[in-house]
Short mmCIF file of N, CA, C and O in Angstrom, two decimals:
data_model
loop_
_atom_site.label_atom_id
_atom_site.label_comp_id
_atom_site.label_asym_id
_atom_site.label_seq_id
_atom_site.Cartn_x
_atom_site.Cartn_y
_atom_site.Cartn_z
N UNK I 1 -10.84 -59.62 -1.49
CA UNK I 1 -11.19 -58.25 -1.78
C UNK I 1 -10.17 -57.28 -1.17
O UNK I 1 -10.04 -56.13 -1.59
N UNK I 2 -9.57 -57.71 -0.32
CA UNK I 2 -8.75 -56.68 1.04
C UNK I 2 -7.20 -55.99 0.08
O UNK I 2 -6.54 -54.96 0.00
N UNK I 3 -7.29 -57.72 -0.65
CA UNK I 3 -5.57 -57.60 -1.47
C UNK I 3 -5.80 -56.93 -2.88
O UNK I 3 -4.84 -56.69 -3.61
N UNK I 4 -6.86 -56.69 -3.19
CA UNK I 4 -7.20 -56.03 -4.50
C UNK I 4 -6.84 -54.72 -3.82
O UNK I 4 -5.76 -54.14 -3.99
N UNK I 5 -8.05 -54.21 -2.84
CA UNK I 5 -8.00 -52.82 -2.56
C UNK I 5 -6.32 -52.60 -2.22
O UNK I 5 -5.80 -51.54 -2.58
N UNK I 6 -5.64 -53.44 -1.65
CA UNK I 6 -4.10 -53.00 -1.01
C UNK I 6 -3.19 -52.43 -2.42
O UNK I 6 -2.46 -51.46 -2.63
N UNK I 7 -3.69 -53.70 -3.31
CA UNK I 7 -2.79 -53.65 -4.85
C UNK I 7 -2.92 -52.05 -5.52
O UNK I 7 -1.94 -51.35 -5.80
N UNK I 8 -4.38 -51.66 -5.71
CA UNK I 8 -4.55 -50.57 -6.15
C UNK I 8 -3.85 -49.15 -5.49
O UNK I 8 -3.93 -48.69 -4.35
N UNK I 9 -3.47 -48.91 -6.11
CA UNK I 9 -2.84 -47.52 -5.74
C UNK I 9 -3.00 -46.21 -6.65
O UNK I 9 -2.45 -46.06 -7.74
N UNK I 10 -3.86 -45.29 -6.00
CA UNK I 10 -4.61 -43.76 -6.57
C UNK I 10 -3.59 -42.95 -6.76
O UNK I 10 -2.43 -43.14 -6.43
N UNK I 11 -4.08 -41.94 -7.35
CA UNK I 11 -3.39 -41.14 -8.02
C UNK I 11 -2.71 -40.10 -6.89
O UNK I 11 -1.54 -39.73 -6.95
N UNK I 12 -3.70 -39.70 -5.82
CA UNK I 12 -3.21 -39.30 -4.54
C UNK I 12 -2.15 -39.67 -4.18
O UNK I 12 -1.18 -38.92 -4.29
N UNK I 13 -2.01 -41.28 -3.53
CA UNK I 13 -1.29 -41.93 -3.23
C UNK I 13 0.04 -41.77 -4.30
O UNK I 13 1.18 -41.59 -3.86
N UNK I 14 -0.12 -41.81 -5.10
CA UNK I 14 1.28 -41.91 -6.35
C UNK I 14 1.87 -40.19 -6.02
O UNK I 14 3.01 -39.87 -5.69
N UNK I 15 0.88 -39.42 -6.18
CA UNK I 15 1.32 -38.10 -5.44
C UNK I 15 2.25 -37.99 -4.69
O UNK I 15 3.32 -37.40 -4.83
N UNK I 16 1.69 -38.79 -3.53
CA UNK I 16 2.39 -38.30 -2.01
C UNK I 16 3.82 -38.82 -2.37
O UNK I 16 4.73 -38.24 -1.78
N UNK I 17 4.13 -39.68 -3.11
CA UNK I 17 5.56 -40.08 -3.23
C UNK I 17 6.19 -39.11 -3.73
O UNK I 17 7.25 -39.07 -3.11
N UNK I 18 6.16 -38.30 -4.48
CA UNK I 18 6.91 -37.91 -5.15
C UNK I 18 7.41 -36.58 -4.91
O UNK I 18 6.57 -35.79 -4.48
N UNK I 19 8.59 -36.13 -5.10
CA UNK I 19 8.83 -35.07 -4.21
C UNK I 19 8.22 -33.85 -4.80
O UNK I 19 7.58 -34.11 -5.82
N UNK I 20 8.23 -32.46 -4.43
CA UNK I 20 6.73 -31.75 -3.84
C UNK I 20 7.93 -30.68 -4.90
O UNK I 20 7.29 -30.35 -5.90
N UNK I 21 9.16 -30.17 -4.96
CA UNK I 21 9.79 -29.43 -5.50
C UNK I 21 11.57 -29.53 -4.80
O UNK I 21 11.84 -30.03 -3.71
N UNK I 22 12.42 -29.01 -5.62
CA UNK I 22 13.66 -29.66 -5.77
C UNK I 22 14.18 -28.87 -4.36
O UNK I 22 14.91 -29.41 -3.53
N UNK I 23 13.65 -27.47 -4.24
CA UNK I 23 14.18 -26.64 -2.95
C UNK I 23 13.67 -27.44 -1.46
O UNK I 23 14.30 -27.28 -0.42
N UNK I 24 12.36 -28.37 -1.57
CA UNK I 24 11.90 -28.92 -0.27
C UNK I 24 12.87 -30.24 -0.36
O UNK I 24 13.53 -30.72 0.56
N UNK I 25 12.77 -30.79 -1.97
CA UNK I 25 13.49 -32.29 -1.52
C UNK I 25 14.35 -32.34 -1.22
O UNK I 25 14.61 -33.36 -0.58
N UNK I 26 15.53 -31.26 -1.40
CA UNK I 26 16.98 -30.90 -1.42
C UNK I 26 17.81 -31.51 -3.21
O UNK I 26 17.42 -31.60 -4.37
N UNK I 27 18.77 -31.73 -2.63
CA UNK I 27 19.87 -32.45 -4.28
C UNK I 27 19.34 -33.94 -4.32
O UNK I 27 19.75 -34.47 -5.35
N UNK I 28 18.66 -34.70 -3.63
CA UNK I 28 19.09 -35.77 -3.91
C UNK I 28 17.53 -36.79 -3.77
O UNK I 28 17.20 -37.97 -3.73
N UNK I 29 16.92 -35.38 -3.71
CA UNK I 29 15.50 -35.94 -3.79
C UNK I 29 14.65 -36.29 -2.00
O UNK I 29 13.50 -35.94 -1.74
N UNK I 30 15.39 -36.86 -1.26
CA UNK I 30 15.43 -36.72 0.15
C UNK I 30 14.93 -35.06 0.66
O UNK I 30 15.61 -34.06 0.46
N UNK I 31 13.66 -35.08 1.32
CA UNK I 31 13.04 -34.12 2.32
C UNK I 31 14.49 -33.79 3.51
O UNK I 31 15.31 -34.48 4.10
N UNK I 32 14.17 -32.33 3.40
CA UNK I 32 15.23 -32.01 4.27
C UNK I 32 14.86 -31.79 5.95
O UNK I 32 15.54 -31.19 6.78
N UNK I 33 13.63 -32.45 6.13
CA UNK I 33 13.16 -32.44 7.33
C UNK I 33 13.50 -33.53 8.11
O UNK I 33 13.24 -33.46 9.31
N UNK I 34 14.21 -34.84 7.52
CA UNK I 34 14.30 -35.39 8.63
C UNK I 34 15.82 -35.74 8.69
O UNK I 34 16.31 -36.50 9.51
N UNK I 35 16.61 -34.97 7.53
CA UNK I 35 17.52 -34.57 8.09
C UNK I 35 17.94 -33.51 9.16
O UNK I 35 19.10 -33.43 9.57
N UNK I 36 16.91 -32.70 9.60
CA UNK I 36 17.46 -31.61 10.16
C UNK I 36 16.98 -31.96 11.30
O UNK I 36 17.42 -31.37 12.28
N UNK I 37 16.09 -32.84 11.46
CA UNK I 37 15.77 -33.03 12.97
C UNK I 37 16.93 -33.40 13.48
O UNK I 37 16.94 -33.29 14.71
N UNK I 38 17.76 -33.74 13.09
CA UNK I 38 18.79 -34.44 13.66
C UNK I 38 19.70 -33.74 14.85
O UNK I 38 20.15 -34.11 15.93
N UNK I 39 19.71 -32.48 14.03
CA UNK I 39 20.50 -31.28 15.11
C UNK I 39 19.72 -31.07 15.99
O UNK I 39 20.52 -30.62 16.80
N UNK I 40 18.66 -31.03 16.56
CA UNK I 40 18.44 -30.80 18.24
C UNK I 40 18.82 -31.86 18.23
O UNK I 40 20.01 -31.81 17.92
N UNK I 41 18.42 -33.18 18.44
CA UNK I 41 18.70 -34.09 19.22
C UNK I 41 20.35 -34.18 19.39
O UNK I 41 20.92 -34.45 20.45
N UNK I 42 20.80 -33.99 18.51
CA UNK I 42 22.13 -34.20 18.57
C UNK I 42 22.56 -32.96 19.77
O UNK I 42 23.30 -33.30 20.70
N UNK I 43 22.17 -31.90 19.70
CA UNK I 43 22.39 -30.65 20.65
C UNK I 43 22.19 -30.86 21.84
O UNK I 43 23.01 -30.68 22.74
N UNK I 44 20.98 -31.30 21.97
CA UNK I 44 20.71 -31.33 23.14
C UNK I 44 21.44 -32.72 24.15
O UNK I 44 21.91 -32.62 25.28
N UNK I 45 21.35 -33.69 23.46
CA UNK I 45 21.72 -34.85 23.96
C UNK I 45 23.75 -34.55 24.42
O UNK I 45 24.20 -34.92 25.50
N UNK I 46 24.50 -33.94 23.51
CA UNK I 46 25.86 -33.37 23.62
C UNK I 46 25.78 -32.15 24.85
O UNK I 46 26.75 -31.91 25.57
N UNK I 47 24.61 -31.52 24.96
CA UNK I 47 24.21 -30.71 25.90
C UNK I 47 24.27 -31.08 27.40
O UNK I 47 24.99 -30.68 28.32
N UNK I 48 23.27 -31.95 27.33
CA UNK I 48 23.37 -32.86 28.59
C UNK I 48 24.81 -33.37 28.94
O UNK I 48 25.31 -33.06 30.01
N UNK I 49 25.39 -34.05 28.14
CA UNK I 49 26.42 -34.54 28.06
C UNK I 49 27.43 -33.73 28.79
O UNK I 49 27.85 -34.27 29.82
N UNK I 50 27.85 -32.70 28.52
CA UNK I 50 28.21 -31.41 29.06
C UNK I 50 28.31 -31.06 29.94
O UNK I 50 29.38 -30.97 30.55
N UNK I 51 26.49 -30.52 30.60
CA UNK I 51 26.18 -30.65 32.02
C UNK I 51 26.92 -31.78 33.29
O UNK I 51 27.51 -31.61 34.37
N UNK I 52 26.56 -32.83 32.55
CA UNK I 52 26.57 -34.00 33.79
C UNK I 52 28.42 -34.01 33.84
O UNK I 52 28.99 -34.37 34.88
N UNK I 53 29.30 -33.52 32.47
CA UNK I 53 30.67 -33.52 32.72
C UNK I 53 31.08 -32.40 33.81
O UNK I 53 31.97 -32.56 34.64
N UNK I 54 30.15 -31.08 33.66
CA UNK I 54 30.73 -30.07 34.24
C UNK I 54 30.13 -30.37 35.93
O UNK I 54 29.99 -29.29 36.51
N UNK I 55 29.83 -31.35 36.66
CA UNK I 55 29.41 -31.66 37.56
C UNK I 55 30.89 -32.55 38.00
O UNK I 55 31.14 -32.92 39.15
N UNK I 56 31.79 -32.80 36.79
CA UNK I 56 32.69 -33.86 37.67
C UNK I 56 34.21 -33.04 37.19
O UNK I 56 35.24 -33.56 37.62
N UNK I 57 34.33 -32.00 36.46
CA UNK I 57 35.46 -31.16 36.23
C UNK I 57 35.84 -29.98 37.37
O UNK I 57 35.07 -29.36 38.11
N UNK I 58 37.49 -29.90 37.23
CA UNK I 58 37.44 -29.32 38.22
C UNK I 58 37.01 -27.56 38.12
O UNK I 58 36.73 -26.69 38.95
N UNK I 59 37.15 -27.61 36.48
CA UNK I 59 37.09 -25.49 36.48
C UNK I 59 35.67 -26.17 35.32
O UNK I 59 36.09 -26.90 34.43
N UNK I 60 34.58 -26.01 35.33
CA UNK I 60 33.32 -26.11 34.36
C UNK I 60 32.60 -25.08 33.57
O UNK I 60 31.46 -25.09 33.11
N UNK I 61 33.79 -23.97 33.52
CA UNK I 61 32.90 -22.74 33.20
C UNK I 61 32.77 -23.06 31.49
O UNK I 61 31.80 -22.58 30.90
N UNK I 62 33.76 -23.86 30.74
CA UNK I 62 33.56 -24.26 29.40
C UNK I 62 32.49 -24.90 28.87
O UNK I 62 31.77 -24.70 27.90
N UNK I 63 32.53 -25.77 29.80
CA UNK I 63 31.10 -26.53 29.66
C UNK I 63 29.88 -26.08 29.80
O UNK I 63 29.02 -26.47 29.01
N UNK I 64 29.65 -25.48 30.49
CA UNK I 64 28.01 -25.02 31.04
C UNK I 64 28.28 -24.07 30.35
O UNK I 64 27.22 -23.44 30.44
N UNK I 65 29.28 -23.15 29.36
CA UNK I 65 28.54 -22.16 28.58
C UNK I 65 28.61 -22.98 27.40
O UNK I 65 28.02 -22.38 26.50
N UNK I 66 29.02 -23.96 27.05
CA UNK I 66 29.20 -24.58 25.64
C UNK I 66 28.07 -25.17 25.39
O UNK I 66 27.66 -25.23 24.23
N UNK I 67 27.33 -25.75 26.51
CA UNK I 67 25.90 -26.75 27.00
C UNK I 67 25.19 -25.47 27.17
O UNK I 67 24.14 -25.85 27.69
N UNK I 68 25.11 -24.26 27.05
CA UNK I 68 23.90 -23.07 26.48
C UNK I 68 23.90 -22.55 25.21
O UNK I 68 22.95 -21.93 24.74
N UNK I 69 25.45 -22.91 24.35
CA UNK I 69 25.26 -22.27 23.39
C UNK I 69 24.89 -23.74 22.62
O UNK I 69 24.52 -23.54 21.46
N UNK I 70 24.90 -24.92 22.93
CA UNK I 70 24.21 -26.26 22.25
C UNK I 70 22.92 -25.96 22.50
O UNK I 70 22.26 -26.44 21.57
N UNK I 71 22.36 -25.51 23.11
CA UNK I 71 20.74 -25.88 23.87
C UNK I 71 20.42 -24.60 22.69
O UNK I 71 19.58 -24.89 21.84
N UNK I 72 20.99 -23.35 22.59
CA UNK I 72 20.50 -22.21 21.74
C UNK I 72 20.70 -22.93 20.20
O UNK I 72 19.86 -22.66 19.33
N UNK I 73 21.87 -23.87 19.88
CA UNK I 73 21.78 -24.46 18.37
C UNK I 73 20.52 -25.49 18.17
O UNK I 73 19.90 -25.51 17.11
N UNK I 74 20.25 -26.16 19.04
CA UNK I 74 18.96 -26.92 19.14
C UNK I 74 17.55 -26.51 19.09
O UNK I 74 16.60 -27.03 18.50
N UNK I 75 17.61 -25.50 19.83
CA UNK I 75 16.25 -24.73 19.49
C UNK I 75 16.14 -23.85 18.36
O UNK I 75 15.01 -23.95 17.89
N UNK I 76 16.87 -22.98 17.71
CA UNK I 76 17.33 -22.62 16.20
C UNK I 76 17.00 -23.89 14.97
O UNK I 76 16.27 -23.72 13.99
N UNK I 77 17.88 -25.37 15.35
CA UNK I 77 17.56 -26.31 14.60
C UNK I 77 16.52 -27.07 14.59
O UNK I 77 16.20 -27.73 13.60
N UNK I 78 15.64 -27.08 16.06
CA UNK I 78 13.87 -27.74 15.87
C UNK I 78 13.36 -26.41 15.15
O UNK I 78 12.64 -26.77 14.22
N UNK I 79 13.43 -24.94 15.20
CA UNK I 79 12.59 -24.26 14.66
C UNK I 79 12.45 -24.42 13.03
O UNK I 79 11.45 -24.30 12.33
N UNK I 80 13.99 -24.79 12.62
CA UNK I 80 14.26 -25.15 10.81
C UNK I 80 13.54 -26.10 10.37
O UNK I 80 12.86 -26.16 9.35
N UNK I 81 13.81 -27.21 11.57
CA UNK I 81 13.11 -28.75 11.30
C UNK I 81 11.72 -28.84 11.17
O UNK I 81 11.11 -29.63 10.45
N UNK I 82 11.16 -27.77 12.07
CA UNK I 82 9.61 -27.61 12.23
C UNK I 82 9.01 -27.09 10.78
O UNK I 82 8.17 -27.74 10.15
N UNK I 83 9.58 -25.77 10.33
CA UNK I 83 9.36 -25.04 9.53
C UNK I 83 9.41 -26.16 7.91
O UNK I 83 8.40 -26.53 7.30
N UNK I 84 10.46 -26.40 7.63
CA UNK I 84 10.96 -27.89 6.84
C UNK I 84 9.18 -28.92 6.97
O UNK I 84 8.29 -29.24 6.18
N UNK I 85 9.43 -29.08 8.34
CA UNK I 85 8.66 -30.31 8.08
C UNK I 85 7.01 -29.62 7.72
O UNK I 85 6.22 -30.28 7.06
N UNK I 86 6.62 -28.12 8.29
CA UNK I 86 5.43 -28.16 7.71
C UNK I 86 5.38 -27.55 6.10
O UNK I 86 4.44 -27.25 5.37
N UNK I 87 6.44 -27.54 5.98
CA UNK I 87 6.07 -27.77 4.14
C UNK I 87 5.96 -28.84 3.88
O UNK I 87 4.91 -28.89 3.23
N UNK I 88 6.33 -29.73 3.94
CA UNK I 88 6.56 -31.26 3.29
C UNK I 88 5.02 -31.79 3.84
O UNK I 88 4.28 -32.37 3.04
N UNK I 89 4.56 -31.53 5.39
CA UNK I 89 2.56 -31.80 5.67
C UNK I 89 2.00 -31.08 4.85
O UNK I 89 0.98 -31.72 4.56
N UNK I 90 2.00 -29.76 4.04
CA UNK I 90 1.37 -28.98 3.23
C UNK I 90 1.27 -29.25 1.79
O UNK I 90 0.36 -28.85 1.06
N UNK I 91 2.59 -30.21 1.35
CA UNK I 91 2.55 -30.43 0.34
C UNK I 91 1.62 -32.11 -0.23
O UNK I 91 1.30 -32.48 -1.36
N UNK I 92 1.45 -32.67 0.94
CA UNK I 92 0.86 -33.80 0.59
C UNK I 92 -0.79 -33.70 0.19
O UNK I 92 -1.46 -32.70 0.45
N UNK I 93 -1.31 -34.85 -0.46
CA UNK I 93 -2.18 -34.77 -0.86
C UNK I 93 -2.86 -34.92 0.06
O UNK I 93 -2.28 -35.65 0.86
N UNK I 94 -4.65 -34.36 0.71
CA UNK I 94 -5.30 -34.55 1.97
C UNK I 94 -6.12 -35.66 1.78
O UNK I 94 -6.94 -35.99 2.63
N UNK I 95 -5.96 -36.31 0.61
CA UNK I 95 -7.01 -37.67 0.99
C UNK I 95 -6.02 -39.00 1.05
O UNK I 95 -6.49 -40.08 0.68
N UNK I 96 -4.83 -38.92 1.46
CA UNK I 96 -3.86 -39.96 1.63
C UNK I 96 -3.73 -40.59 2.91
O UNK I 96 -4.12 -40.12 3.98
N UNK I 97 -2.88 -42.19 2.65
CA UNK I 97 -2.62 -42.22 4.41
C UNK I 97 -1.44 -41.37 4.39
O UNK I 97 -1.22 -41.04 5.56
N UNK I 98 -0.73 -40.95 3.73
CA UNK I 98 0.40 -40.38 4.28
C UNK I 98 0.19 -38.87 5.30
O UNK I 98 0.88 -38.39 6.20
N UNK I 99 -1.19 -38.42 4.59
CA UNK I 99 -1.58 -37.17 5.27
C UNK I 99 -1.65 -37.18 6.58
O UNK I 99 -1.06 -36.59 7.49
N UNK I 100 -2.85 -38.29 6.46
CA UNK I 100 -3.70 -38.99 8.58
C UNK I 100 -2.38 -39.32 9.29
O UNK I 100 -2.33 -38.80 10.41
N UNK I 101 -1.25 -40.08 8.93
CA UNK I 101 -0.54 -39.95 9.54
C UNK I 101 0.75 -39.26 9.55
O UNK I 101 1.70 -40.02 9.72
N UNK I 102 1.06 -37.95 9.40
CA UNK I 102 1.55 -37.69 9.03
C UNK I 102 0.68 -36.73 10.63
O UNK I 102 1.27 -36.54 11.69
N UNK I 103 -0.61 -36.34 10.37
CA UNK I 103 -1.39 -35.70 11.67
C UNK I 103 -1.53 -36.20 12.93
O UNK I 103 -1.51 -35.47 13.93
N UNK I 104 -1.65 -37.28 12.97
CA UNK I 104 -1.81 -38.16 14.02
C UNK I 104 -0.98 -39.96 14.09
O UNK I 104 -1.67 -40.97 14.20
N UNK I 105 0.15 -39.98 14.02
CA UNK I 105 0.76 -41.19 13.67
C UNK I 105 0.02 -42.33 14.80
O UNK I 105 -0.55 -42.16 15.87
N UNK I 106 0.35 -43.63 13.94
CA UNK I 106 -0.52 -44.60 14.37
C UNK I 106 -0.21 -45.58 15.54
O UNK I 106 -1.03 -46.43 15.87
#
């Protein structure tokens, strides 16, 4: 009975696949949310990076302002990523798993 219910797949479900509109999916069909997460982490982590250099250089004033203006591109790029990603939670269907976890991952 378990592999019947798995096989079947609702109309919800067929929903959630499919992308929501061409401005959220971007060109290529791909959500542009988890591309964009990419820039904080990338910011911040080059950020740090920065810091811990300007601890072993002898003049660091490049660094520690370059590692504030990364930390200011990172927080600019989680706010895009955030914004991004709650369209793409808004657009799913609410009786899916993609929804539940999508709220509370498992």
């Amino acid at each position: 009975m378990k592999l019947l219910e798995v096989l079947m797949v609702t109309e919800p479900q067929l929903q959630a696949k499919r992308p929501v509109s061409a401005p959220l999916a971007g060109p290529y069909g791909h959500p542009f949310h988890p591309i964009l997460v990419t820039v904080p982490i990338g910011a911040w982590v080059t950020s740090l990076v920065f810091d811990i250099a300007s601890r072993i250089v002898g003049s660091p004033g490049f660094l520690t302002q370059a590692s504030e203006w990364l930390i200011a591109v990172g927080v600019i790029g989680a706010l895009l990523a955030a914004m991004t990603g709650f369209l793409d939670l808004f657009a799913l269907p609410r009786a899916t798993p993609a929804f539940r976890t999508a709220l509370c991952p498992p």
